[in-house]
GROMACS .gro file of C-alpha atoms in nm:
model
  256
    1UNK     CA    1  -0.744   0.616   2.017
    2UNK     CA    2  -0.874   0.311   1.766
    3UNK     CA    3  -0.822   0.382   1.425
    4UNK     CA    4  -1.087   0.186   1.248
    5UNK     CA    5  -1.123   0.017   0.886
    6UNK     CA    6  -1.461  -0.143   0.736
    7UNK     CA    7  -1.403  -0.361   0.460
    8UNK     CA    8  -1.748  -0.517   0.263
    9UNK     CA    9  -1.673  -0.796   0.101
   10UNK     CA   10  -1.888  -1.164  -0.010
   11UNK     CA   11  -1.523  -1.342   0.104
   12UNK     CA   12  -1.503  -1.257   0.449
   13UNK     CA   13  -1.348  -1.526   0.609
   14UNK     CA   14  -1.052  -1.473   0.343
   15UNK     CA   15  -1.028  -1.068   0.463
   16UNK     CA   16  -1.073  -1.220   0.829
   17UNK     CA   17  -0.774  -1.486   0.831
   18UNK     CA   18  -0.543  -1.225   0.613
   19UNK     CA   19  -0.618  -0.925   0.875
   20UNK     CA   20  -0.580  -1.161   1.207
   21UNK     CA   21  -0.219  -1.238   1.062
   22UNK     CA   22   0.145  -1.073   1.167
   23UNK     CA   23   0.161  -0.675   1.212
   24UNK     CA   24  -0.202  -0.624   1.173
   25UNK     CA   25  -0.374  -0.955   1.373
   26UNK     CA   26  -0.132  -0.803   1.687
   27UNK     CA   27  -0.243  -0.443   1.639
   28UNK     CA   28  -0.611  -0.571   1.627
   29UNK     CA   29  -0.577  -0.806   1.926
   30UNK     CA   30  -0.410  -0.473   2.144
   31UNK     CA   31  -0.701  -0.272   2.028
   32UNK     CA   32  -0.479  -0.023   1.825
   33UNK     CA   33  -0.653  -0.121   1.463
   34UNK     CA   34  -1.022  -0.171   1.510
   35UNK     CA   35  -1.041  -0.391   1.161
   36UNK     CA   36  -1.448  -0.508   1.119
   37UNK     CA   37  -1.509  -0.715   0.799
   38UNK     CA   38  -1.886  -0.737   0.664
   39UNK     CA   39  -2.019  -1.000   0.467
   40UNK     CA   40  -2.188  -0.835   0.149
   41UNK     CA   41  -2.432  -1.153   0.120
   42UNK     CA   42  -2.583  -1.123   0.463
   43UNK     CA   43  -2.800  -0.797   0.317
   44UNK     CA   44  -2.904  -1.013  -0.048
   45UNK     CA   45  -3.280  -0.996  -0.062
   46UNK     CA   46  -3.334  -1.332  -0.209
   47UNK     CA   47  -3.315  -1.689  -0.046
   48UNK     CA   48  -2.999  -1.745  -0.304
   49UNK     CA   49  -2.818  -1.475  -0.108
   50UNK     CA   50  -2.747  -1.318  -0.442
   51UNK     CA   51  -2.540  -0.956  -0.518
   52UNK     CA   52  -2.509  -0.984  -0.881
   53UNK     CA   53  -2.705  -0.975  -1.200
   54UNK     CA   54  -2.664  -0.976  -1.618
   55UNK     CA   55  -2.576  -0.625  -1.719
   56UNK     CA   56  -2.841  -0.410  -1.877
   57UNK     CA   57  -2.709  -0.416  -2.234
   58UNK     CA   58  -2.589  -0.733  -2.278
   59UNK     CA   59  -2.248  -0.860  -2.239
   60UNK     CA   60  -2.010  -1.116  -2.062
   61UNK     CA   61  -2.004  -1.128  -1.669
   62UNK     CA   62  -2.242  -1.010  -1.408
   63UNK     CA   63  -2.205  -0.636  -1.209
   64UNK     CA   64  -2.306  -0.668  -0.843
   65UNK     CA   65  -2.665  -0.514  -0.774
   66UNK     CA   66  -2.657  -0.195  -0.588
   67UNK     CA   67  -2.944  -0.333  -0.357
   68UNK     CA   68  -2.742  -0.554  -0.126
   69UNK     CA   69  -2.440  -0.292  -0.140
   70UNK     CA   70  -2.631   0.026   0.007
   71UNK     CA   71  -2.779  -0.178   0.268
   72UNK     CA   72  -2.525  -0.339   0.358
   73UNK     CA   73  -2.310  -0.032   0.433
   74UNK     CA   74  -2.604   0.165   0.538
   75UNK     CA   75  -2.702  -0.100   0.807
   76UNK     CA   76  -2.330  -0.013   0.958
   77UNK     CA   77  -2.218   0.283   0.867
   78UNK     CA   78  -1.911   0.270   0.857
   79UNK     CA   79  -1.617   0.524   0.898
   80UNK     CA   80  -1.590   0.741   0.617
   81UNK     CA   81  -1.468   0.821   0.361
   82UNK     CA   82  -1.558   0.451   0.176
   83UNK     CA   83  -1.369   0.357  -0.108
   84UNK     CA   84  -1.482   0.156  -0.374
   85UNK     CA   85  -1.126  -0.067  -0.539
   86UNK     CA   86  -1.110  -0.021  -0.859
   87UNK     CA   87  -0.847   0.052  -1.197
   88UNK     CA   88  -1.014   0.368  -1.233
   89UNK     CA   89  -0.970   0.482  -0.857
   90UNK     CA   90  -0.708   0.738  -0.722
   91UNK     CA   91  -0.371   0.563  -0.748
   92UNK     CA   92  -0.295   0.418  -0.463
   93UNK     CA   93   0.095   0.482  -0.254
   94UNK     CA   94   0.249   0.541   0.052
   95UNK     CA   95   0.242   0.891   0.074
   96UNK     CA   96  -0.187   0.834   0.040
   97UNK     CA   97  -0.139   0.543   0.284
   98UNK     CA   98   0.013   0.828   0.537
   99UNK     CA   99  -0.249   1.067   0.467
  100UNK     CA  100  -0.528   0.812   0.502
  101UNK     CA  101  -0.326   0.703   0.830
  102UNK     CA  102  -0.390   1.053   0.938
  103UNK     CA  103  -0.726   1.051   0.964
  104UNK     CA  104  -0.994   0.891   1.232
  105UNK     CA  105  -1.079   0.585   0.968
  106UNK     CA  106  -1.230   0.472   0.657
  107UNK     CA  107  -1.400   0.168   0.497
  108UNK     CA  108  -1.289   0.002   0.169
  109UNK     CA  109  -1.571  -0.187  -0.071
  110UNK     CA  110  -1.441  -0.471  -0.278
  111UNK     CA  111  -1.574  -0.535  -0.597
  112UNK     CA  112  -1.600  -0.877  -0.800
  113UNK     CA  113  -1.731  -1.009  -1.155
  114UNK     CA  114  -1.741  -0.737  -1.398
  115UNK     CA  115  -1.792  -0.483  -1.138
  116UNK     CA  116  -2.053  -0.296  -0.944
  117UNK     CA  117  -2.362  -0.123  -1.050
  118UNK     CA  118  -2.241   0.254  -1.156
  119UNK     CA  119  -2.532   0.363  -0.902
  120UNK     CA  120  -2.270   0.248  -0.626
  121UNK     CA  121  -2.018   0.451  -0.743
  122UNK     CA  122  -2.199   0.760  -0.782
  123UNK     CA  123  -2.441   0.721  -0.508
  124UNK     CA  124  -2.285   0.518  -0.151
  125UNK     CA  125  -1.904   0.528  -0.231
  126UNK     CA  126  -1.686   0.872  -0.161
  127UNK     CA  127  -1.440   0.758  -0.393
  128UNK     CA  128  -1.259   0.505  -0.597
  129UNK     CA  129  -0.899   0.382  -0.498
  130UNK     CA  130  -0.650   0.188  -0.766
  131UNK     CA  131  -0.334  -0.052  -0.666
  132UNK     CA  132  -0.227  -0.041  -0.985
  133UNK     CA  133  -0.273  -0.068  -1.351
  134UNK     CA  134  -0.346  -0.490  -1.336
  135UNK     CA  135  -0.669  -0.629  -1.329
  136UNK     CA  136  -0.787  -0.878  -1.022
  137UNK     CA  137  -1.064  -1.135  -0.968
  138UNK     CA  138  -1.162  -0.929  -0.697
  139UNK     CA  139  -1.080  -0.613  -0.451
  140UNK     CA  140  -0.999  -0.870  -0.142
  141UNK     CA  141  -0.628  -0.872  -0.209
  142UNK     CA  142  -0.601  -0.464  -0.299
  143UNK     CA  143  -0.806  -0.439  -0.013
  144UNK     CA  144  -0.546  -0.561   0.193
  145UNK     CA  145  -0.284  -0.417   0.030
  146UNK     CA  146  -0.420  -0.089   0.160
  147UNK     CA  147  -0.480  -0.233   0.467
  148UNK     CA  148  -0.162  -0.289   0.585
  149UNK     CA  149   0.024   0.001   0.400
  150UNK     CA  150  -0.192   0.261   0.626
  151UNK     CA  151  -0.194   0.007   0.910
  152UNK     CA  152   0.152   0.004   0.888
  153UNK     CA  153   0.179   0.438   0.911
  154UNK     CA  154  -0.110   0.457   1.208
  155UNK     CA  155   0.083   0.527   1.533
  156UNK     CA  156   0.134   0.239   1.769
  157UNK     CA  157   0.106   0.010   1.513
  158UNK     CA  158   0.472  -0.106   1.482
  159UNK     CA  159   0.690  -0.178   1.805
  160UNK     CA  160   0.979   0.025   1.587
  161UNK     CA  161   0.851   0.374   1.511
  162UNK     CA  162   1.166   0.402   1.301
  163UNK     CA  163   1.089   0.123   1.091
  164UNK     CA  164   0.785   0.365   0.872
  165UNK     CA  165   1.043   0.641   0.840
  166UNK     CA  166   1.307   0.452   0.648
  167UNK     CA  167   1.109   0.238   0.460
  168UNK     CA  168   1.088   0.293   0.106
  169UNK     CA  169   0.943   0.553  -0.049
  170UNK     CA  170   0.943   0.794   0.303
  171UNK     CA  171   1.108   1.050   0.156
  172UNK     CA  172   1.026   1.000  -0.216
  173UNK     CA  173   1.327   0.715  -0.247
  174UNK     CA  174   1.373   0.372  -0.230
  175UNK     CA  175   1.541   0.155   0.103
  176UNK     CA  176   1.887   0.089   0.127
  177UNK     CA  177   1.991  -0.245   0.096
  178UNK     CA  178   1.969  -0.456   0.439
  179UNK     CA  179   2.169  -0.686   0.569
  180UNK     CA  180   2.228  -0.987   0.886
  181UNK     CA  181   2.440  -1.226   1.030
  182UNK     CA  182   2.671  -1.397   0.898
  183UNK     CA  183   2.878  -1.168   0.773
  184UNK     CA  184   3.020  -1.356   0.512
  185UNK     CA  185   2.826  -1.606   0.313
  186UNK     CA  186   2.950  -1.835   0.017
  187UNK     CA  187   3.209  -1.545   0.009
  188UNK     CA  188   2.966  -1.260  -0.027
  189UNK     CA  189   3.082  -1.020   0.236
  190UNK     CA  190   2.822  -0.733   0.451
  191UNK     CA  191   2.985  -0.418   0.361
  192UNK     CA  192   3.233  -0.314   0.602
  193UNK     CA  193   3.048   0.015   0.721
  194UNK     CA  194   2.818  -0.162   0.828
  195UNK     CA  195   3.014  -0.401   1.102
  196UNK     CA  196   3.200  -0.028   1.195
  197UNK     CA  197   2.998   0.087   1.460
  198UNK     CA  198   2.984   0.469   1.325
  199UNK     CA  199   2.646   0.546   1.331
  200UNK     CA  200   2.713   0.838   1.136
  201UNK     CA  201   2.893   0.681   0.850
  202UNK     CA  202   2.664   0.402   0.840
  203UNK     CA  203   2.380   0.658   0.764
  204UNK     CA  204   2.585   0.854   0.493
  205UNK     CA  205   2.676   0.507   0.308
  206UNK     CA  206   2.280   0.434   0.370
  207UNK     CA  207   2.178   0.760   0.191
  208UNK     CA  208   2.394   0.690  -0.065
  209UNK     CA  209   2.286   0.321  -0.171
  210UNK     CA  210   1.900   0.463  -0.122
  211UNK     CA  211   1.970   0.780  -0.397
  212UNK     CA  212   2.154   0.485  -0.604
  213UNK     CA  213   1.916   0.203  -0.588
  214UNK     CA  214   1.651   0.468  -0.682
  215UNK     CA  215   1.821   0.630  -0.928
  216UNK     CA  216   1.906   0.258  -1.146
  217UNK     CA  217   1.525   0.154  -1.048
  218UNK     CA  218   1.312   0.422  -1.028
  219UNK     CA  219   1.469   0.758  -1.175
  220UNK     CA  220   1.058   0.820  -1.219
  221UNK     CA  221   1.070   0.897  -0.852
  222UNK     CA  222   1.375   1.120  -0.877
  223UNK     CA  223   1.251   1.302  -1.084
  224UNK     CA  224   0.898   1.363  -0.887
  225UNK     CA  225   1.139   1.481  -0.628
  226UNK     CA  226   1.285   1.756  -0.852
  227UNK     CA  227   1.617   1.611  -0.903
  228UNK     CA  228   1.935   1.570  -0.712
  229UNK     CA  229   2.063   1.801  -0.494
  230UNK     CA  230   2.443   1.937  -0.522
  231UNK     CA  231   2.429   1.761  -0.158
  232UNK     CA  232   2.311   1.435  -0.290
  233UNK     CA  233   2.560   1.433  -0.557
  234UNK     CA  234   2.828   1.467  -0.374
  235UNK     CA  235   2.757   1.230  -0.157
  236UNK     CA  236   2.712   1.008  -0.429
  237UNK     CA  237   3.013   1.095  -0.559
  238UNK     CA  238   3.233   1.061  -0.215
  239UNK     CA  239   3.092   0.692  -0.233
  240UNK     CA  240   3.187   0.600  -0.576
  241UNK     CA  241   2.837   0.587  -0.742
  242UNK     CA  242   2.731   0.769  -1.021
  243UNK     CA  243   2.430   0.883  -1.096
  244UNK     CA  244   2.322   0.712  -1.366
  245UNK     CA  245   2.339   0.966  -1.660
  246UNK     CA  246   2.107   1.170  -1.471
  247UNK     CA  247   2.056   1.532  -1.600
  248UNK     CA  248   2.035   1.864  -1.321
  249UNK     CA  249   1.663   1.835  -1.350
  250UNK     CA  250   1.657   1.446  -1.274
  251UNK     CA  251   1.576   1.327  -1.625
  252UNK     CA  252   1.783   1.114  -1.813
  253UNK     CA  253   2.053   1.334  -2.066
  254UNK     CA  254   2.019   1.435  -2.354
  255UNK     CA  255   2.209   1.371  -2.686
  256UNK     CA  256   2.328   1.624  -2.843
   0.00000   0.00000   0.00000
């Protein structure tokens, strides 16, 4: 079946070329992704083609009118739910991009200027959806941020069905490191594991470096996992890492 994804946008020939490109542009062109990109400007009401306006109020910028909006998604309707990108939206990660991935489609509304009318966001949207605490010109590029990251976890989408499970952040950690050919380079050697040919080893020492890498990085996400297991510790341990000052629960020690 075609998973679909709406995005409204007034740049859509920048959505179009991004979204005809690499893993998503194939997955379109087999008919696995059913990506349709709308052009916020074609429902404007005035000769100008115009979505925004001064805010009520006063103040620096211009919010995009709600008129062009509604009819613009109510002259497609689109897959829902549609989510409007914003830095007061749902935080936006992979486990979301799985869950979204899950589903039979959705439609993503990009913002610009100062923002969109609050009657958009209250009224036509079924949700707001963040990429982080940073603030853009535009939703185009969060847009297809979240594009790809569920595109990426909708079956049939990538030739290696491996590839989404031991990416980062598939089971709450970070990759291990990768590496290729050659295996030495301006005398930095690939670990020899690696060049062993035991599969099983080589996915011990990859567990490993993934708990490590995390735990240097991002001991937040250890610490959403509930800690490290005895398990994970000793393996840890058998491969000369350390975690990292790491207390049972996953937080950093204490002092005393």
């Amino acid at each position: 079946m075609t998973f679909r994804i709406d995005i409204f946008t007034i740049f859509p020939e920048v959505v179009e070329t991004m979204a005809s490109a690499s893993v998503i542009g194939r997955s379109r062109t087999a008919g696995t992704l059913d990506v349709r990109v709308h052009d916020l400007r074609m429902a404007a009401a005035d000769r100008h083609r115009s979505v925004d306006d001064a805010p009520f109020g006063g103040g620096a910028g211009m919010v995009m009118m709600p008129q062009p909006l509604f009819d613009a998604v109510e002259a497609v309707d689109p897959p829902r739910p549609l989510f409007y990108l914003s830095p007061a939206g749902r935080r936006f990660d992979q486990a979301l991009a799985r869950e979204l991935a899950a589903t039979a489609g959705f439609s993503l509304l990009c913002g610009r200027y100062e923002g969109v009318d609050e009657r958009v966001c209250r009224h036509l949207v079924d949700g707001e959806l963040s990429v982080g605490d940073i603030v853009l010109a535009g939703g185009e590029s969060a847009a297809l941020l979240v594009l790809e990251a569920v595109g990426r976890c909708v079956p049939g989408v990538l030739a290696n069905e491996v590839s989404a499970v031991e990416e980062s952040f598939s089971d709450g950690l970070l990759e291990y490191p990768q590496y290729t050919r050659p295996a030495e380079f301006r005398g930095w050697d690939v670990p020899d594991v690696l060049r062993s040919g035991d599969h099983a080893r080589v996915a011990r020492w990859r567990r490993a470096q993934s708990l490590a890498r995390t735990i240097e990085r991002r001991p937040d996400l250890i610490e959403a996992r509930g800690g490290l297991t005895g398990e994970e510790r000793a393996l840890l341990d058998a491969h000369g890492l350390d975690d990292h000052g790491l207390d049972g629960s996953g937080g950093a020690e204490q002092p005393p």
